[in-house]
PDB file of C-alpha atoms in Angstrom:
ATOM      1  CA  MET W  65       7.215  -5.210  54.907  1.00 47.00           C
ATOM      2  CA  LYS W  66       5.012  -7.686  52.704  1.00 53.00           C
ATOM      3  CA  SER W  67       6.861  -9.292  49.644  1.00 53.00           C
ATOM      4  CA  PHE W  68       5.393  -7.939  46.202  1.00 54.00           C
ATOM      5  CA  PRO W  69       3.188 -10.696  44.743  1.00 65.00           C
ATOM      6  CA  VAL W  70       4.947 -12.568  41.741  1.00 62.00           C
ATOM      7  CA  SER W  71       1.566 -12.440  39.777  1.00 61.00           C
ATOM      8  CA  LEU W  72       1.405  -8.497  40.131  1.00 58.00           C
ATOM      9  CA  LEU W  73       5.139  -8.005  39.131  1.00 59.00           C
ATOM     10  CA  ILE W  74       4.493 -10.175  36.068  1.00 62.00           C
ATOM     11  CA  LEU W  75       1.378  -7.924  35.197  1.00 59.00           C
ATOM     12  CA  ALA W  76       3.335  -4.798  35.729  1.00 58.00           C
ATOM     13  CA  LEU W  77       5.969  -5.895  33.206  1.00 57.00           C
ATOM     14  CA  ALA W  78       3.528  -7.152  30.807  1.00 57.00           C
ATOM     15  CA  THR W  79       1.715  -3.865  30.892  1.00 58.00           C
ATOM     16  CA  ALA W  80       4.930  -1.693  30.661  1.00 55.00           C
ATOM     17  CA  THR W  81       5.986  -3.944  27.528  1.00 54.00           C
ATOM     18  CA  ALA W  82       2.503  -3.437  26.010  1.00 53.00           C
ATOM     19  CA  PHE W  83       3.095   0.204  25.794  1.00 54.00           C
ATOM     20  CA  ALA W  84       6.729   0.226  24.976  1.00 56.00           C
ATOM     21  CA  TYR W  85       6.661  -0.022  21.235  1.00 57.00           C
ATOM     22  CA  ASP W  86       7.250   2.439  18.291  1.00 65.00           C
ATOM     23  CA  PRO W  87       4.290   3.859  16.573  1.00 67.00           C
ATOM     24  CA  SER W  88       3.828   2.898  12.958  1.00 71.00           C
ATOM     25  CA  PRO W  89       5.924   5.029  10.577  1.00 70.00           C
ATOM     26  CA  LEU W  90       3.871   7.062   8.083  1.00 72.00           C
ATOM     27  CA  GLN W  91       6.918   7.440   5.612  1.00 73.00           C
ATOM     28  CA  ASP W  92       9.575   5.449   4.150  1.00 76.00           C
ATOM     29  CA  ILE W  93      12.542   6.813   5.754  1.00 70.00           C
ATOM     30  CA  CYS W  94      12.913   9.326   8.841  1.00 68.00           C
ATOM     31  CA  VAL W  95      16.631  10.179   9.268  1.00 67.00           C
ATOM     32  CA  ALA W  96      17.453  11.321  12.861  1.00 63.00           C
ATOM     33  CA  ILE W  97      18.848  14.933  13.239  1.00 67.00           C
ATOM     34  CA  ASN W  98      19.969  17.115  16.098  1.00 72.00           C
ATOM     35  CA  ASP W  99      18.843  20.358  14.592  1.00 70.00           C
ATOM     36  CA  PRO W 100      15.488  21.131  15.611  1.00 67.00           C
ATOM     37  CA  LYS W 101      15.224  23.856  12.925  1.00 68.00           C
ATOM     38  CA  SER W 102      15.562  21.137  10.423  1.00 63.00           C
ATOM     39  CA  ALA W 103      13.058  18.732  11.785  1.00 61.00           C
ATOM     40  CA  VAL W 104       9.741  17.644  10.643  1.00 61.00           C
ATOM     41  CA  PHE W 105       6.714  16.063  12.087  1.00 62.00           C
ATOM     42  CA  VAL W 106       6.853  12.352  12.177  1.00 60.00           C
ATOM     43  CA  ASN W 107       3.521  11.989  10.245  1.00 67.00           C
ATOM     44  CA  GLY W 108       5.014  14.176   7.683  1.00 70.00           C
ATOM     45  CA  GLU W 109       2.196  16.893   7.825  1.00 76.00           C
ATOM     46  CA  PHE W 110       1.501  20.051   9.899  1.00 76.00           C
ATOM     47  CA  CYS W 111      -1.907  20.416  11.398  1.00 79.00           C
ATOM     48  CA  LYS W 112      -4.308  23.323  10.292  1.00 80.00           C
ATOM     49  CA  ASP W 113      -5.513  25.428  13.036  1.00 82.00           C
ATOM     50  CA  PRO W 114      -8.756  23.453  13.910  1.00 82.00           C
ATOM     51  CA  LYS W 115     -10.795  26.844  14.378  1.00 85.00           C
ATOM     52  CA  GLN W 116     -10.157  27.378  10.512  1.00 87.00           C
ATOM     53  CA  ALA W 117     -11.225  23.961   9.454  1.00 88.00           C
ATOM     54  CA  ASN W 118     -14.474  23.553   7.414  1.00 91.00           C
ATOM     55  CA  ALA W 119     -16.378  20.894   5.797  1.00 93.00           C
ATOM     56  CA  ASP W 120     -14.221  21.033   2.442  1.00 93.00           C
ATOM     57  CA  ASP W 121     -11.535  19.807   4.504  1.00 93.00           C
ATOM     58  CA  PHE W 122     -13.286  16.561   4.962  1.00 93.00           C
ATOM     59  CA  THR W 123     -14.727  16.121   1.477  1.00 95.00           C
ATOM     60  CA  PHE W 124     -12.916  14.494  -1.278  1.00 96.00           C
ATOM     61  CA  MET W 125     -14.361  14.433  -4.885  1.00 97.00           C
ATOM     62  CA  GLY W 126     -11.661  12.548  -6.802  1.00 97.00           C
ATOM     63  CA  PHE W 127     -13.684   9.355  -7.074  1.00 97.00           C
ATOM     64  CA  ARG W 128     -16.512  11.004  -9.365  1.00 96.00           C
ATOM     65  CA  LYS W 129     -14.853  10.342 -12.542  1.00 96.00           C
ATOM     66  CA  PRO W 130     -13.288   7.004 -13.866  1.00 96.00           C
ATOM     67  CA  GLY W 131      -9.591   6.738 -13.960  1.00 97.00           C
ATOM     68  CA  ASN W 132      -7.912   6.576 -17.357  1.00 97.00           C
ATOM     69  CA  THR W 133      -7.225   2.921 -18.061  1.00 97.00           C
ATOM     70  CA  ALA W 134      -5.446   3.674 -21.370  1.00 96.00           C
ATOM     71  CA  ASN W 135      -1.916   2.374 -20.231  1.00 96.00           C
ATOM     72  CA  PRO W 136      -0.036  -0.627 -20.612  1.00 95.00           C
ATOM     73  CA  LEU W 137      -1.463  -2.119 -17.388  1.00 97.00           C
ATOM     74  CA  GLY W 138      -5.068  -1.500 -18.378  1.00 97.00           C
ATOM     75  CA  SER W 139      -5.754  -0.154 -14.885  1.00 98.00           C
ATOM     76  CA  LYS W 140      -5.650   3.106 -12.863  1.00 98.00           C
ATOM     77  CA  VAL W 141      -5.601   3.659  -9.151  1.00 98.00           C
ATOM     78  CA  THR W 142      -7.014   6.912  -7.922  1.00 98.00           C
ATOM     79  CA  PRO W 143      -5.727   7.349  -4.339  1.00 97.00           C
ATOM     80  CA  ALA W 144      -7.347   9.281  -1.520  1.00 97.00           C
ATOM     81  CA  THR W 145      -4.396   9.457   1.152  1.00 94.00           C
ATOM     82  CA  VAL W 146      -3.539  12.373   3.214  1.00 91.00           C
ATOM     83  CA  ASN W 147      -1.558  13.628   0.169  1.00 90.00           C
ATOM     84  CA  GLU W 148      -4.695  14.079  -1.795  1.00 94.00           C
ATOM     85  CA  PHE W 149      -7.259  14.427   0.987  1.00 93.00           C
ATOM     86  CA  PRO W 150      -5.819  16.594   3.999  1.00 91.00           C
ATOM     87  CA  GLY W 151      -8.652  15.778   6.233  1.00 91.00           C
ATOM     88  CA  LEU W 152      -7.516  12.321   6.798  1.00 90.00           C
ATOM     89  CA  ASN W 153      -4.391  13.575   8.698  1.00 87.00           C
ATOM     90  CA  THR W 154      -4.028  11.685  11.906  1.00 85.00           C
ATOM     91  CA  LEU W 155      -7.213   9.354  11.278  1.00 88.00           C
ATOM     92  CA  GLY W 156      -5.356   6.427  10.203  1.00 89.00           C
ATOM     93  CA  ILE W 157      -7.355   5.668   7.136  1.00 93.00           C
ATOM     94  CA  SER W 158      -7.257   6.219   3.441  1.00 95.00           C
ATOM     95  CA  ALA W 159      -9.075   5.139   0.138  1.00 97.00           C
ATOM     96  CA  ALA W 160      -8.659   4.393  -3.277  1.00 97.00           C
ATOM     97  CA  ARG W 161     -10.665   3.826  -6.532  1.00 98.00           C
ATOM     98  CA  ILE W 162      -9.388   1.192  -8.927  1.00 98.00           C
ATOM     99  CA  ASP W 163     -10.630   1.137 -12.629  1.00 98.00           C
ATOM    100  CA  PHE W 164      -9.923  -1.583 -14.991  1.00 98.00           C
ATOM    101  CA  ALA W 165     -10.153  -1.987 -18.650  1.00 98.00           C
ATOM    102  CA  PRO W 166     -10.833  -5.541 -20.100  1.00 98.00           C
ATOM    103  CA  GLY W 167      -7.973  -7.569 -18.948  1.00 97.00           C
ATOM    104  CA  GLY W 168      -6.560  -4.797 -16.986  1.00 98.00           C
ATOM    105  CA  LEU W 169      -4.129  -5.498 -14.023  1.00 98.00           C
ATOM    106  CA  ASN W 170      -3.119  -3.935 -10.936  1.00 98.00           C
ATOM    107  CA  PRO W 171       0.259  -5.497 -10.681  1.00 98.00           C
ATOM    108  CA  PRO W 172       1.762  -7.217  -7.665  1.00 98.00           C
ATOM    109  CA  HIS W 173       2.518  -4.642  -4.982  1.00 98.00           C
ATOM    110  CA  THR W 174       2.584  -4.050  -1.270  1.00 97.00           C
ATOM    111  CA  HIS W 175       1.382  -1.476   1.103  1.00 96.00           C
ATOM    112  CA  PRO W 176       4.161  -1.362   3.875  1.00 94.00           C
ATOM    113  CA  ARG W 177       1.973   0.647   6.225  1.00 92.00           C
ATOM    114  CA  GLY W 178      -1.506  -0.492   5.662  1.00 93.00           C
ATOM    115  CA  THR W 179      -4.172  -3.434   5.351  1.00 95.00           C
ATOM    116  CA  GLU W 180      -6.230  -3.048   2.417  1.00 97.00           C
ATOM    117  CA  VAL W 181      -9.950  -4.096   2.097  1.00 97.00           C
ATOM    118  CA  LEU W 182     -11.367  -4.230  -1.375  1.00 97.00           C
ATOM    119  CA  VAL W 183     -15.056  -4.395  -2.478  1.00 97.00           C
ATOM    120  CA  VAL W 184     -16.067  -5.054  -6.133  1.00 97.00           C
ATOM    121  CA  ILE W 185     -18.408  -2.505  -7.692  1.00 97.00           C
ATOM    122  CA  GLU W 186     -18.718  -3.762 -11.029  1.00 97.00           C
ATOM    123  CA  GLY W 187     -17.310  -6.624 -13.066  1.00 97.00           C
ATOM    124  CA  THR W 188     -15.217  -9.629 -12.035  1.00 98.00           C
ATOM    125  CA  LEU W 189     -11.828  -9.645 -10.593  1.00 98.00           C
ATOM    126  CA  LEU W 190      -9.173 -12.389  -9.777  1.00 98.00           C
ATOM    127  CA  VAL W 191      -7.319 -11.372  -6.724  1.00 98.00           C
ATOM    128  CA  GLY W 192      -4.626 -12.653  -4.373  1.00 98.00           C
ATOM    129  CA  PHE W 193      -1.937 -12.225  -2.014  1.00 98.00           C
ATOM    130  CA  VAL W 194       1.229 -14.255  -1.122  1.00 98.00           C
ATOM    131  CA  THR W 195       2.526 -14.896   2.398  1.00 98.00           C
ATOM    132  CA  SER W 196       5.831 -14.324   3.817  1.00 97.00           C
ATOM    133  CA  ASN W 197       8.694 -16.722   3.653  1.00 97.00           C
ATOM    134  CA  GLN W 198       7.628 -17.901   7.192  1.00 96.00           C
ATOM    135  CA  LEU W 199       4.564 -19.252   5.621  1.00 96.00           C
ATOM    136  CA  ASN W 200       6.113 -20.775   2.661  1.00 97.00           C
ATOM    137  CA  ASN W 201       5.063 -17.998   0.155  1.00 97.00           C
ATOM    138  CA  THR W 202       1.589 -19.392  -0.013  1.00 98.00           C
ATOM    139  CA  LEU W 203      -0.780 -17.864  -2.451  1.00 98.00           C
ATOM    140  CA  PHE W 204      -4.272 -17.091  -1.358  1.00 98.00           C
ATOM    141  CA  THR W 205      -6.586 -16.225  -4.329  1.00 98.00           C
ATOM    142  CA  LYS W 206     -10.213 -15.892  -5.141  1.00 98.00           C
ATOM    143  CA  VAL W 207     -12.559 -14.604  -8.071  1.00 98.00           C
ATOM    144  CA  LEU W 208     -14.761 -11.752  -6.870  1.00 98.00           C
ATOM    145  CA  TYR W 209     -17.882 -10.617  -8.216  1.00 97.00           C
ATOM    146  CA  LYS W 210     -20.136  -7.375  -7.811  1.00 97.00           C
ATOM    147  CA  GLY W 211     -20.675  -7.019  -4.104  1.00 96.00           C
ATOM    148  CA  ASP W 212     -17.778  -9.270  -3.001  1.00 97.00           C
ATOM    149  CA  VAL W 213     -15.239  -8.061  -0.405  1.00 97.00           C
ATOM    150  CA  PHE W 214     -11.506  -9.201   0.193  1.00 98.00           C
ATOM    151  CA  VAL W 215      -8.892  -8.159   2.443  1.00 97.00           C
ATOM    152  CA  PHE W 216      -4.981  -8.015   1.770  1.00 98.00           C
ATOM    153  CA  PRO W 217      -3.038  -8.081   5.001  1.00 96.00           C
ATOM    154  CA  ILE W 218      -0.511  -5.347   5.633  1.00 95.00           C
ATOM    155  CA  GLY W 219       2.769  -5.555   3.807  1.00 95.00           C
ATOM    156  CA  LEU W 220       1.960  -8.814   1.769  1.00 98.00           C
ATOM    157  CA  ILE W 221       2.434  -8.777  -1.969  1.00 98.00           C
ATOM    158  CA  HIS W 222      -0.976  -8.648  -3.600  1.00 98.00           C
ATOM    159  CA  PHE W 223      -2.655  -8.032  -7.008  1.00 98.00           C
ATOM    160  CA  GLN W 224      -5.978  -7.648  -9.032  1.00 98.00           C
ATOM    161  CA  LEU W 225      -6.727  -8.583 -12.469  1.00 98.00           C
ATOM    162  CA  ASN W 226      -9.939  -8.265 -14.366  1.00 98.00           C
ATOM    163  CA  THR W 227     -10.631 -11.457 -15.960  1.00 94.00           C
ATOM    164  CA  GLU W 228     -13.744 -10.536 -18.056  1.00 92.00           C
ATOM    165  CA  ARG W 229     -14.221  -8.327 -21.210  1.00 92.00           C
ATOM    166  CA  PRO W 230     -16.418  -5.699 -19.562  1.00 96.00           C
ATOM    167  CA  PRO W 231     -14.354  -2.911 -17.337  1.00 97.00           C
ATOM    168  CA  ALA W 232     -14.405  -3.472 -13.776  1.00 98.00           C
ATOM    169  CA  LEU W 233     -14.427  -1.135 -10.894  1.00 98.00           C
ATOM    170  CA  ALA W 234     -13.453  -1.678  -7.151  1.00 98.00           C
ATOM    171  CA  PHE W 235     -12.866   0.495  -4.215  1.00 98.00           C
ATOM    172  CA  ALA W 236     -10.475   0.017  -1.441  1.00 97.00           C
ATOM    173  CA  GLY W 237     -10.149   1.289   2.202  1.00 97.00           C
ATOM    174  CA  LEU W 238      -6.632   1.087   3.878  1.00 96.00           C
ATOM    175  CA  SER W 239      -5.672   1.293   7.567  1.00 94.00           C
ATOM    176  CA  SER W 240      -3.216   4.153   7.192  1.00 92.00           C
ATOM    177  CA  GLN W 241      -3.539   7.901   6.174  1.00 91.00           C
ATOM    178  CA  ASN W 242      -0.294   7.124   4.099  1.00 91.00           C
ATOM    179  CA  PRO W 243      -0.139   3.356   3.436  1.00 94.00           C
ATOM    180  CA  GLY W 244       2.682   3.705   0.706  1.00 94.00           C
ATOM    181  CA  VAL W 245       2.894   1.454  -2.516  1.00 96.00           C
ATOM    182  CA  ILE W 246       5.833  -0.556  -3.643  1.00 97.00           C
ATOM    183  CA  THR W 247       5.191  -1.940  -7.104  1.00 97.00           C
ATOM    184  CA  ILE W 248       7.430  -5.110  -7.211  1.00 97.00           C
ATOM    185  CA  ALA W 249       8.425  -5.040 -10.976  1.00 96.00           C
ATOM    186  CA  ASN W 250       9.097  -1.225 -10.929  1.00 96.00           C
ATOM    187  CA  SER W 251      11.061  -1.443  -7.655  1.00 96.00           C
ATOM    188  CA  VAL W 252      13.359  -4.547  -8.669  1.00 97.00           C
ATOM    189  CA  PHE W 253      13.868  -3.558 -12.263  1.00 97.00           C
ATOM    190  CA  GLY W 254      13.143   0.126 -12.500  1.00 96.00           C
ATOM    191  CA  ALA W 255      15.389   1.133  -9.602  1.00 96.00           C
ATOM    192  CA  LYS W 256      17.389   4.329 -10.159  1.00 95.00           C
ATOM    193  CA  PRO W 257      20.292   3.731 -10.380  1.00 96.00           C
ATOM    194  CA  PRO W 258      19.663   0.114 -11.298  1.00 96.00           C
ATOM    195  CA  ILE W 259      20.208  -2.850  -9.135  1.00 97.00           C
ATOM    196  CA  SER W 260      23.502  -4.565 -10.070  1.00 97.00           C
ATOM    197  CA  ALA W 261      22.767  -7.439 -12.675  1.00 97.00           C
ATOM    198  CA  ASP W 262      24.860  -9.723 -10.460  1.00 97.00           C
ATOM    199  CA  VAL W 263      22.512  -9.447  -7.770  1.00 98.00           C
ATOM    200  CA  LEU W 264      19.328  -9.897 -10.038  1.00 98.00           C
ATOM    201  CA  THR W 265      20.686 -12.724 -12.006  1.00 98.00           C
ATOM    202  CA  LYS W 266      21.188 -14.861  -8.940  1.00 98.00           C
ATOM    203  CA  ALA W 267      18.195 -13.752  -7.192  1.00 97.00           C
ATOM    204  CA  PHE W 268      15.873 -14.510 -10.128  1.00 97.00           C
ATOM    205  CA  GLN W 269      17.944 -17.317 -11.723  1.00 97.00           C
ATOM    206  CA  VAL W 270      18.038 -15.819 -15.154  1.00 97.00           C
ATOM    207  CA  ASP W 271      20.848 -14.687 -17.415  1.00 97.00           C
ATOM    208  CA  LYS W 272      22.233 -11.110 -17.755  1.00 97.00           C
ATOM    209  CA  LYS W 273      20.621 -10.714 -21.049  1.00 97.00           C
ATOM    210  CA  THR W 274      17.183 -11.189 -19.564  1.00 97.00           C
ATOM    211  CA  VAL W 275      18.047  -8.669 -16.638  1.00 97.00           C
ATOM    212  CA  ASP W 276      19.248  -6.050 -19.209  1.00 97.00           C
ATOM    213  CA  TYR W 277      16.114  -6.535 -21.264  1.00 97.00           C
ATOM    214  CA  LEU W 278      13.831  -6.167 -18.105  1.00 97.00           C
ATOM    215  CA  GLN W 279      15.915  -3.064 -16.785  1.00 96.00           C
ATOM    216  CA  ALA W 280      15.532  -1.505 -20.093  1.00 95.00           C
ATOM    217  CA  GLN W 281      11.660  -1.536 -20.159  1.00 93.00           C
ATOM    218  CA  PHE W 282       9.526   1.395 -19.213  1.00 91.00           C
ATOM    219  CA  TRP W 283       7.865   0.448 -15.913  1.00 89.00           C
ATOM    220  CA  TYR W 284       4.513   2.299 -15.812  1.00 88.00           C
ATOM    221  CA  ASP W 285       3.018   3.517 -12.418  1.00 88.00           C
ATOM    222  CA  ASN W 286      -0.798   3.259 -12.353  1.00 89.00           C
ATOM    223  CA  ASN W 287      -0.891   5.111  -9.081  1.00 86.00           C
TER     224      ASN W 287
END
């Protein structure tokens, strides 16, 4: 019997490894359960009978009107994920409209399940993202003008700020039907129940009075 070529063995192992990975999760948590009657689909949605589908299932009209920016942040994100736009289910994409009042901010946040590409439609935006600890938390930032495009890599903290007096408008595309949003300030200081002050004073190198003050604030969600 001829010996199996080592090169083919390596190729076979590499191919097997390439296909042996978990699919990207489309929800924050998914607790394993042995009771099939209590189970849900991994993507969190049931599929409509395709024979019953129509054009309305693939149409979203939520971007027609500007978002209400009369809030502490001066911005409003209007999402079009699978939760608002059922036709996106299984397609791996979503979108958002982001309106900015003068000086409005879409605060530092992450999308744990999607990369975001942003295009400025009106106004001027200061945008940026911060890399992970592995790359020394490097800040990449840019001032964008009408027609400019910027990309925020999956999972990295990023923001957008309207630096001018006129309102600004941007549209975003995301590489998941349910990219998720983690607003940093809300998550850290607005957690329910609150994170221990012992943790936050050491993590942020501030005193307990400062932590108590921040935890007492109303952390507005512009999504």
